[in-house]
Amino acid sequence: MAENLLEELVEGLRCLPGVGRKSAQRMALYLLERNRRGGEKLAQVLSDAMSRIEHCKQCKNFTESELCEICSNYKRDASLICVVESPADVLAIENSGAFEGHYFVLMGQLSPLDGIGPEELGLDTFETRLQSQQIREVILATSSTIEGEATAHYLRELIEKYQIPVTRIAQGVPIGGELEYIDSGTLARSINERRKIEY
Amino acid sequence: MAENLLEELVEGLRCLPGVGRKSAQRMALYLLERNRRGGEKLAQVLSDAMSRIEHCKQCKNFTESELCEICSNYKRDASLICVVESPADVLAIENSGAFEGHYFVLMGQLSPLDGIGPEELGLDTFETRLQSQQIREVILATSSTIEGEATAHYLRELIEKYQIPVTRIAQGVPIGGELEYIDSGTLARSINERRKIEY
Ligand SMILES: [Zn+2]
Ligand SMILES: [Zn+2]
């Protein structure tokens, strides 16, 4: 038990990822000295968010509503579903501006040894969606790791049953990436999957 | 105005120093996915701290009581006062383990151009303390910056009137260095090797 309220605040801030004792102290003192209003607002929104944010009934992304903003946005293409592992991936793709469809967020990867099977990832809900909605394409955007690939493989077989076209996001050299710093696996793949340049 | 609660949480976390958009997103998702309990506790202690932490009546350090733990600890030497600029400096000196006396926290530096004079730093309270208590030494531990030295100079002249011995922490502290970022070993040394300021 911390001995005083400032100490408790420092300890509390350490629950944030990447925040050690020194940073937590700096944050606590900064808020007390210069931004109590910001600290109060943060306390309020943090409390609200922890209690009210749940998972979207359709895509499992975080939302405080029944359906998230993406699922309930009629301007987006509901016949195109991008499957990702986490809400962070949704944010990353949204920031890229390259996608106007819907999502399905696994909230993890298949990992039978850890007891994470299709049911834990909500794939029953996902399958119902494939059956009941008009889907023209599913994009698999799981990680390029062994677990991510295994998850993508399982999904491909599941979707195949419904004769829905499946794609996998392209793998290769990141834009702006210098060749000499890229791992050889990625490099090999980017060479093997090279595309013809159209004139 | 943020469009949803998750977005509001990300914005709220950005009020923390050193936390940009990416870190704030990572923090928000981490709390929602893995540590809602921690997030709830942080919200509570943050709210408590912002509303209840005030300044100690005697030393001006942060505390939720009338007198802080150091001022009300009878085991500490009340005849020895260390003057520092900020609560972060108190924490740094306490961590060094080299000091068993009391403090006076200026909560700033003299800066006439910014309208920060002796009164803004609470030096009237400090002077009353010099008059009414038995003080055998005042240690000046302001920063080794121009403003910190100017503040120390002013304090030396103020204390001189009461014929109380004044010392300045040793120049083990790098010139231009801010106290809160200095390792505790160096800090301990600079306190142990403090030099008497001659009138
Ligand atoms: Zn949704
Ligand atoms: Zn005090």
Short mmCIF file of C-alpha atoms and ligand atoms in Angstrom, two decimals, chain A residues 56-61 63 66-72 103, ligand 1:
data_model
loop_
_atom_site.label_atom_id
_atom_site.label_comp_id
_atom_site.label_asym_id
_atom_site.label_seq_id
_atom_site.Cartn_x
_atom_site.Cartn_y
_atom_site.Cartn_z
CA CYS A 56 -19.44 -4.38 -31.35
CA LYS A 57 -22.09 -7.05 -31.85
CA GLN A 58 -21.07 -7.50 -35.48
CA CYS A 59 -17.31 -6.93 -35.83
CA LYS A 60 -16.13 -7.26 -32.18
CA ASN A 61 -14.20 -3.99 -32.33
CA THR A 63 -17.40 0.55 -29.07
CA GLU A 66 -24.44 -1.91 -29.91
CA LEU A 67 -22.86 -1.49 -33.34
CA CYS A 68 -19.59 0.38 -33.84
CA GLU A 69 -19.33 3.48 -36.03
CA ILE A 70 -17.90 1.54 -38.92
CA CYS A 71 -20.59 -1.18 -38.87
CA SER A 72 -23.33 1.44 -38.61
CA TYR A 103 -14.07 -5.40 -40.38
ZN ZN C 1 -18.58 -3.11 -35.69
#
